Amino acid sequence: MVVTPDFKPLKATEPLSPLLLPNQPRPPLKQRSTGSFSHISDFSLDSPHPEDEVIDPIEKLEKLKHVDLSLDATEWRQPVFKTKILSLLRKLRIPKWNSPLLKPASIHLQKVSGACTNAVFFVSFNPSPTPTTPNFSPLLTPKIPPADPTLPISEKVIPMTLLLRVYGPSSGALISRTEELRILTVLSQQYHLGPKVYGTFLNGRIEQFFPSRALSPAELRDPFISTCIAKRMRELHSVDLGLLGFDSEDSMIWRFLREWLELAEATLTKLEGINEEWKAYVQTFHLDNLRKEMEQYRQFIRGKGPTHVVFAHNDMQHGNVLELEAELVPVGMPKHHRYIAIDFEYAAPGTRGYDIANHFHEWQANYHHPTHSWSLIPHAPYPTLDERRTFYRAYLDDTREEALDQLESEVKMWSPASSAFWALWGIISAEDHVHSLSLGEEREKEVDFDSLSYAQERVSMFRRDARELGAISN
């Protein structure tokens, strides 16, 4: 039997982020007329338009600034990419980026490595008249080029650094972008948590940048940081689901698994039809058995009784936890408020056991590894019992053994679901790659993340953990 957590939902007036206190409300987004453009000829570097009326983004989310443009993230090293970005920022009227004095060379571009679902970039101002070469940034710490001392620039006119997110080619099948934007808007405007969204385009969005850095894989194991993450997760789990627009009383993991299984089967069917080699590879997934095993596991969970549903992040990996610069945390704020969660793409009603189990699996990941970014095996071990209990104490704010044992039981019970979720995600994420192979096209574009190998490993992890629970037969 799963025990209902004994904490109440936070009110929307209770800040979860030190970036914005209740007595310092963030200005509402501004609605302006936007033109549509989809061809390179439409990427005009025109002058900005006058400001329009101010609207409430919570009530009129559908009026969030938008342009009908798609960016090809594989062009990021080419000069045309900066041209498109600058035109996009002007069309969206991003403050200071809409100056007619700016040129594509005014953009300093860095790609954030380790992002799996999307291509993420820092868009910073280049104070030098000499163009910079786009490069990688392994952490969320963009390095700004030095200014030219002969060309002094007032800080008042320097455009702010932005986060450019280009959605992955197959992510539309995995993620409801409308739902994600609703969550981001409510968390940002009502709970003062998460980035402001400045505008969207057909396959991405422009977000506020927090001066911060992402955690390294090893830092998840740091006892102090781990307890901070636990407290942050507890706060997220206290967010009012109704305010976010959810009315589900059940974990949405079952809906994800049901819908994604169909998509995964379609992708693997296409893959095995390419040739005998790929057919043999697909058979290693034993997909027919996987469908039965997932249903057996679901029935096993159902048999344990009702579960309490919370607002779960569902992707608390090292790259999705930021450490804010110290000066951003006001004096007197709790120390754990220096750490914030980002990327709510997979956030949904779920169980605390699932969210914590998923986080513990991420202790084994290293998405920056040069050869095995897709694997959880060669990098670091799953947290020990002592490490897990340290996390539980911080999460529960409780040291009673029975409370810690109960949460450990929930985490073990939901651990297989995490692997099932990401196994199907990996297969579906390979759809674009599989489609190219089915057309006989050679892969000219580098595959940043071997999602099929990742999926194969997570299928094995699901079966291992489910068998240990006694949820599926050998």
XYZ file of C-alpha atoms in Angstrom:
474
model
C 0.000 0.000 0.000
C 1.416 3.394 -0.977
C 1.160 6.066 1.678
C -0.050 9.517 0.679
C 2.633 12.157 1.334
C 1.770 14.371 4.271
C 2.440 17.734 2.640
C -0.039 20.177 1.189
C 0.137 21.821 -2.242
C 1.999 25.103 -2.250
C -0.021 28.195 -2.934
C 0.800 30.073 -6.103
C 1.993 33.002 -4.007
C 4.719 30.954 -2.368
C 7.967 31.498 -4.334
C 10.004 28.455 -5.285
C 12.761 30.518 -6.897
C 15.018 33.214 -5.456
C 15.052 34.892 -8.861
C 11.751 36.586 -8.195
C 10.115 37.373 -4.872
C 6.367 38.012 -4.507
C 6.901 41.730 -3.945
C 8.840 41.974 -7.200
C 6.406 40.678 -9.837
C 7.752 39.904 -13.266
C 6.284 42.140 -15.989
C 3.706 40.320 -18.111
C 4.611 39.232 -21.605
C 3.785 41.684 -24.348
C 1.633 40.817 -27.323
C 2.662 42.327 -30.617
C 1.658 41.622 -34.168
C 4.058 39.222 -35.852
C 4.713 38.460 -39.453
C 5.089 34.956 -40.802
C 8.149 33.810 -42.702
C 9.373 30.414 -43.806
C 11.853 31.036 -46.641
C 15.393 32.372 -46.475
C 14.222 35.415 -48.445
C 11.897 36.211 -45.554
C 14.758 36.502 -43.066
C 14.910 40.280 -43.393
C 16.931 42.227 -40.854
C 14.356 44.971 -40.615
C 13.927 47.639 -37.974
C 11.823 46.940 -34.886
C 8.135 47.780 -34.698
C 6.532 49.904 -31.968
C 5.471 48.283 -28.737
C 1.883 47.023 -28.602
C -0.490 46.364 -25.736
C 0.393 44.404 -22.609
C -1.548 41.183 -21.998
C -1.797 38.574 -19.273
C 0.109 35.465 -20.474
C -1.735 33.172 -18.095
C -5.152 34.054 -19.517
C -3.976 34.403 -23.119
C -1.229 31.849 -23.524
C -2.298 31.277 -27.107
C -1.182 34.857 -27.869
C 2.413 34.228 -26.910
C 4.541 35.798 -29.628
C 5.109 33.374 -32.496
C 6.621 33.326 -35.973
C 6.111 30.653 -38.606
C 9.747 29.701 -39.006
C 11.643 26.435 -38.729
C 15.358 26.373 -37.912
C 17.593 23.537 -39.052
C 19.840 22.901 -36.060
C 22.338 21.026 -38.238
C 23.199 24.390 -39.855
C 24.448 25.823 -36.583
C 28.071 26.112 -37.714
C 27.094 27.925 -40.922
C 26.860 31.759 -41.141
C 23.271 31.561 -42.389
C 22.197 30.202 -38.977
C 23.141 33.468 -37.253
C 21.321 35.419 -39.959
C 18.160 33.440 -39.317
C 18.482 33.796 -35.544
C 18.865 37.575 -35.680
C 15.869 37.895 -37.968
C 13.903 35.637 -35.618
C 14.798 37.764 -32.583
C 13.696 40.887 -34.420
C 10.426 39.376 -35.539
C 9.752 38.413 -31.912
C 10.778 41.925 -30.709
C 13.227 40.574 -28.154
C 14.397 43.622 -26.151
C 17.680 45.131 -27.407
C 18.060 42.338 -29.962
C 15.740 44.255 -32.275
C 18.221 47.082 -32.813
C 18.831 47.831 -36.511
C 22.509 48.336 -35.672
C 23.035 44.641 -34.975
C 24.411 42.320 -37.625
C 24.676 38.507 -37.746
C 28.300 38.949 -36.642
C 26.921 40.544 -33.448
C 25.792 37.077 -32.345
C 28.072 34.777 -30.400
C 26.641 31.264 -30.635
C 27.402 28.265 -28.450
C 25.733 24.869 -28.598
C 25.094 23.216 -25.240
C 26.430 19.678 -25.353
C 24.643 16.862 -23.574
C 21.110 17.858 -24.590
C 19.280 14.729 -25.769
C 15.795 15.727 -26.917
C 16.522 19.190 -28.325
C 19.369 21.250 -29.724
C 20.044 24.009 -27.187
C 22.101 27.126 -27.875
C 23.308 30.216 -26.052
C 22.731 33.353 -28.060
C 25.019 36.044 -26.656
C 26.112 39.470 -27.825
C 29.513 39.647 -29.497
C 30.994 43.049 -28.527
C 33.799 42.693 -31.049
C 33.385 43.624 -34.731
C 35.162 40.375 -35.591
C 32.741 37.437 -36.052
C 33.169 34.508 -33.690
C 33.090 30.845 -34.629
C 30.196 28.820 -33.162
C 31.439 26.284 -30.632
C 30.315 23.849 -27.959
C 29.676 24.699 -24.332
C 29.610 21.589 -22.103
C 27.895 23.436 -19.248
C 25.412 26.284 -19.007
C 28.190 28.866 -18.755
C 28.433 30.837 -22.006
C 31.768 32.566 -22.495
C 31.373 36.058 -23.882
C 34.086 37.261 -26.307
C 36.238 40.159 -25.068
C 35.184 43.626 -26.132
C 37.213 45.780 -28.476
C 38.675 48.584 -26.279
C 38.606 50.930 -29.261
C 34.837 50.483 -29.544
C 33.389 51.108 -26.065
C 29.796 49.925 -25.651
C 27.466 50.982 -22.880
C 26.117 48.091 -20.814
C 22.676 49.673 -21.132
C 22.472 48.725 -24.801
C 24.058 45.264 -24.641
C 21.456 42.595 -25.475
C 20.904 39.923 -22.858
C 22.023 36.341 -23.349
C 19.170 34.092 -24.466
C 18.511 30.380 -24.619
C 17.506 29.110 -28.059
C 15.804 25.729 -28.030
C 15.313 23.874 -31.333
C 13.072 20.857 -30.871
C 14.349 17.453 -31.938
C 12.988 16.072 -35.228
C 11.030 13.274 -33.536
C 10.130 15.081 -30.323
C 6.699 16.119 -31.578
C 5.577 12.508 -31.230
C 6.795 12.456 -27.630
C 5.904 15.849 -26.228
C 2.853 18.097 -26.278
C 4.468 21.489 -26.830
C 1.202 23.281 -26.013
C 1.029 21.516 -22.666
C 4.707 22.183 -22.007
C 4.267 25.906 -22.682
C 1.266 26.012 -20.358
C 3.317 24.406 -17.590
C 6.251 26.760 -18.172
C 3.999 29.803 -18.124
C 2.221 28.853 -14.910
C 5.446 27.872 -13.141
C 7.119 31.092 -14.224
C 4.256 33.517 -13.643
C 2.485 31.961 -10.653
C 5.263 30.149 -8.797
C 8.181 32.299 -9.984
C 9.940 29.146 -11.059
C 11.542 28.498 -14.407
C 12.413 30.700 -17.369
C 10.292 33.291 -19.079
C 9.429 32.323 -22.654
C 9.984 35.281 -24.987
C 8.442 33.674 -28.027
C 8.060 30.568 -30.123
C 8.663 29.440 -33.684
C 7.541 26.340 -35.545
C 10.156 24.004 -34.080
C 11.437 25.814 -31.036
C 11.314 28.724 -28.640
C 13.384 31.538 -27.123
C 13.797 31.474 -23.336
C 15.211 33.592 -20.567
C 18.771 32.688 -19.600
C 19.694 32.247 -15.952
C 23.339 33.099 -15.106
C 24.208 29.629 -13.937
C 25.872 26.378 -14.770
C 24.536 22.870 -15.148
C 25.710 20.244 -12.711
C 28.319 17.745 -13.752
C 27.418 14.037 -13.554
C 29.637 13.574 -10.499
C 27.962 16.401 -8.580
C 24.717 14.461 -8.272
C 26.593 12.298 -5.771
C 27.704 15.222 -3.630
C 25.786 14.831 -0.326
C 25.007 18.542 0.017
C 23.874 18.951 -3.592
C 21.853 15.745 -3.385
C 19.935 17.034 -0.369
C 19.313 20.330 -2.181
C 17.880 18.449 -5.163
C 15.699 16.416 -2.807
C 14.257 19.564 -1.244
C 13.686 21.107 -4.658
C 11.915 17.969 -5.830
C 9.721 18.046 -2.724
C 8.714 21.621 -3.590
C 7.896 20.674 -7.178
C 5.795 17.783 -5.915
C 3.841 20.321 -3.858
C 2.762 22.396 -6.875
C -1.019 22.482 -7.359
C -1.894 20.187 -10.278
C -5.201 21.959 -10.785
C -3.482 25.294 -11.334
C -1.364 23.632 -14.014
C -4.516 22.489 -15.788
C -4.345 18.806 -14.854
C -7.352 16.918 -13.540
C -5.885 13.407 -13.692
C -5.945 11.355 -10.515
C -3.636 8.749 -12.009
C -0.002 8.782 -13.049
C 0.297 9.734 -16.701
C 3.163 7.260 -17.112
C 0.635 4.613 -18.180
C -0.733 6.825 -20.932
C 2.794 7.574 -22.130
C 3.750 3.901 -22.193
C 0.567 2.885 -23.996
C 0.851 5.531 -26.701
C 4.615 5.321 -27.095
C 4.581 1.548 -27.448
C 2.543 1.915 -30.637
C 4.999 4.470 -32.026
C 8.008 2.381 -31.019
C 6.583 -0.699 -32.728
C 6.055 1.291 -35.927
C 9.641 2.552 -35.860
C 11.135 -0.901 -35.283
C 8.895 -2.435 -37.955
C 10.272 0.060 -40.445
C 13.818 -0.660 -39.269
C 13.578 -4.437 -39.612
C 12.274 -4.057 -43.153
C 15.514 -2.465 -44.350
C 17.632 -5.623 -44.541
C 18.391 -8.878 -42.720
C 21.031 -7.281 -40.522
C 18.589 -4.740 -39.159
C 15.904 -7.409 -38.839
C 18.188 -9.450 -36.590
C 18.947 -6.336 -34.550
C 15.265 -5.522 -34.034
C 14.576 -9.071 -32.859
C 16.935 -8.511 -29.912
C 14.305 -6.162 -28.436
C 11.732 -9.007 -28.227
C 9.058 -6.361 -28.656
C 6.108 -8.780 -28.489
C 7.268 -9.927 -25.078
C 7.876 -6.330 -24.008
C 4.226 -5.425 -24.556
C 3.109 -8.356 -22.374
C 5.730 -7.592 -19.731
C 4.689 -3.959 -19.465
C 1.086 -5.008 -18.951
C 2.129 -7.542 -16.294
C 4.114 -4.809 -14.565
C 1.178 -2.385 -14.723
C -1.112 -4.962 -13.138
C 1.510 -5.569 -10.455
C 1.535 -1.850 -9.595
C -2.271 -1.712 -9.610
C -2.335 -4.568 -7.143
C -0.368 -2.515 -4.631
C -3.268 -0.134 -4.098
C -3.903 3.538 -4.902
C -1.019 5.918 -5.424
C -0.837 9.609 -4.607
C -0.260 11.740 -7.699
C 2.010 14.796 -7.609
C 3.470 17.181 -10.166
C 6.537 15.210 -11.270
C 9.459 16.555 -13.289
C 10.298 13.107 -14.735
C 13.711 14.091 -16.118
C 15.852 15.282 -13.214
C 19.229 14.495 -14.777
C 22.439 16.438 -14.179
C 21.967 18.691 -17.201
C 18.524 19.745 -15.994
C 19.681 21.029 -12.608
C 21.335 24.449 -12.555
C 23.451 26.080 -9.889
C 22.674 29.791 -9.934
C 25.380 32.381 -9.483
C 25.634 33.243 -5.796
C 24.555 36.873 -6.203
C 21.195 35.752 -7.598
C 20.206 34.183 -4.284
C 18.970 36.872 -1.858
C 20.340 36.905 1.657
C 18.207 34.801 3.955
C 16.902 32.427 1.293
C 17.380 28.686 1.946
C 20.654 27.328 0.588
C 18.892 24.815 -1.626
C 17.321 27.678 -3.579
C 20.624 28.113 -5.359
C 19.684 25.013 -7.364
C 16.801 25.033 -9.819
C 15.278 22.503 -12.187
C 14.798 23.295 -15.864
C 13.348 21.529 -18.917
C 9.787 20.512 -18.026
C 9.158 18.721 -21.331
C 8.192 15.461 -19.645
C 6.637 16.963 -16.514
C 3.202 15.556 -15.752
C 1.086 14.080 -12.968
C 3.033 11.158 -11.564
C 4.227 9.552 -8.369
C 7.030 10.647 -6.118
C 8.466 7.128 -6.254
C 8.769 7.308 -10.032
C 10.359 10.765 -10.058
C 12.938 9.816 -7.437
C 13.676 6.447 -9.062
C 14.222 8.176 -12.387
C 16.595 10.650 -10.728
C 18.583 7.818 -9.151
C 19.010 6.143 -12.552
C 20.433 9.440 -13.802
C 23.260 9.147 -11.283
C 24.679 6.577 -13.693
C 24.522 8.813 -16.774
C 27.135 10.987 -18.452
C 25.656 12.660 -21.508
C 28.955 14.444 -22.215
C 30.975 11.233 -22.612
C 32.760 11.169 -26.005
C 31.897 7.549 -26.878
C 29.267 6.219 -24.448
C 26.967 9.168 -23.797
C 24.044 6.804 -24.395
C 24.967 4.238 -21.740
C 24.339 4.122 -17.988
C 26.713 1.220 -17.376
C 30.357 2.391 -17.650
C 30.245 5.719 -15.794
C 29.075 5.564 -12.184
C 27.041 3.212 -9.989
C 23.438 3.492 -8.875
C 23.288 5.307 -5.503
C 23.992 3.177 -2.459
C 21.375 2.614 0.231
C 23.088 5.219 2.436
C 23.042 7.745 -0.413
C 19.398 7.026 -1.105
C 18.425 7.413 2.536
C 20.280 10.737 2.735
C 18.121 11.885 -0.165
C 14.950 10.564 1.501
C 15.663 12.398 4.773
C 16.009 15.702 2.941
C 12.959 15.061 0.766
C 10.708 14.022 3.653
C 12.283 16.281 6.275
C 11.860 13.195 8.403
C 14.291 10.764 10.013
C 11.841 8.063 11.101
C 12.934 4.672 9.802
C 9.422 3.651 8.792
C 9.061 6.785 6.628
C 12.411 6.154 4.931
C 11.576 2.487 4.385
C 8.212 3.395 2.857
C 9.778 5.772 0.351
C 12.489 3.236 -0.509
C 9.744 0.721 -1.251
C 7.969 3.184 -3.555
C 11.185 3.992 -5.409
C 11.964 0.322 -6.006
C 8.410 -0.325 -7.164
C 8.503 2.458 -9.776
C 12.095 1.950 -10.917
C 11.187 -0.358 -13.856
C 8.712 2.226 -15.165
C 11.527 4.729 -15.621
C 13.491 2.322 -17.797
C 10.383 1.393 -19.801
C 9.651 5.076 -20.399
C 13.141 5.911 -21.653
C 13.451 2.696 -23.666
C 10.419 3.671 -25.738
C 11.674 7.253 -25.899
C 14.958 6.024 -27.364
C 13.257 3.993 -30.084
C 10.920 6.816 -31.095
C 13.768 9.346 -31.047
C 15.513 7.249 -33.709
C 12.569 7.603 -36.111
C 14.279 10.270 -38.230
C 17.419 8.147 -38.495
C 15.398 5.043 -39.347
C 13.442 6.919 -42.002
C 16.672 7.983 -43.721
C 17.987 4.424 -43.615
C 14.748 3.094 -45.086
C 15.169 5.466 -48.037
C 18.680 4.185 -48.624
C 20.207 7.512 -47.712
C 23.697 7.570 -46.299
C 23.943 9.385 -43.045
C 25.744 12.611 -43.800
C 24.692 14.135 -40.512
C 26.418 13.014 -37.371
C 24.258 11.165 -34.848
C 24.893 12.950 -31.546
C 23.201 10.341 -29.371
C 22.847 6.619 -30.113
C 19.240 6.390 -29.018
C 18.729 2.814 -30.275
C 21.600 1.473 -28.174
C 20.273 3.508 -25.270
C 16.810 2.003 -25.771
C 18.209 -1.522 -25.903
C 20.017 -0.992 -22.608
C 16.945 0.476 -20.907
C 14.801 -2.466 -22.067
C 17.280 -4.779 -20.337
C 17.153 -2.618 -17.202
C 13.351 -2.700 -17.191
C 13.301 -6.489 -17.375
C 15.978 -6.871 -14.708
C 14.262 -4.563 -12.199
C 10.769 -5.912 -12.914
C 11.952 -9.498 -12.375
C 13.599 -8.534 -9.086
C 10.245 -7.157 -7.948
C 8.464 -10.307 -9.039
C 6.348 -8.219 -11.405
C 7.151 -10.291 -14.499
C 8.094 -13.920 -14.985
C 11.559 -15.026 -16.086
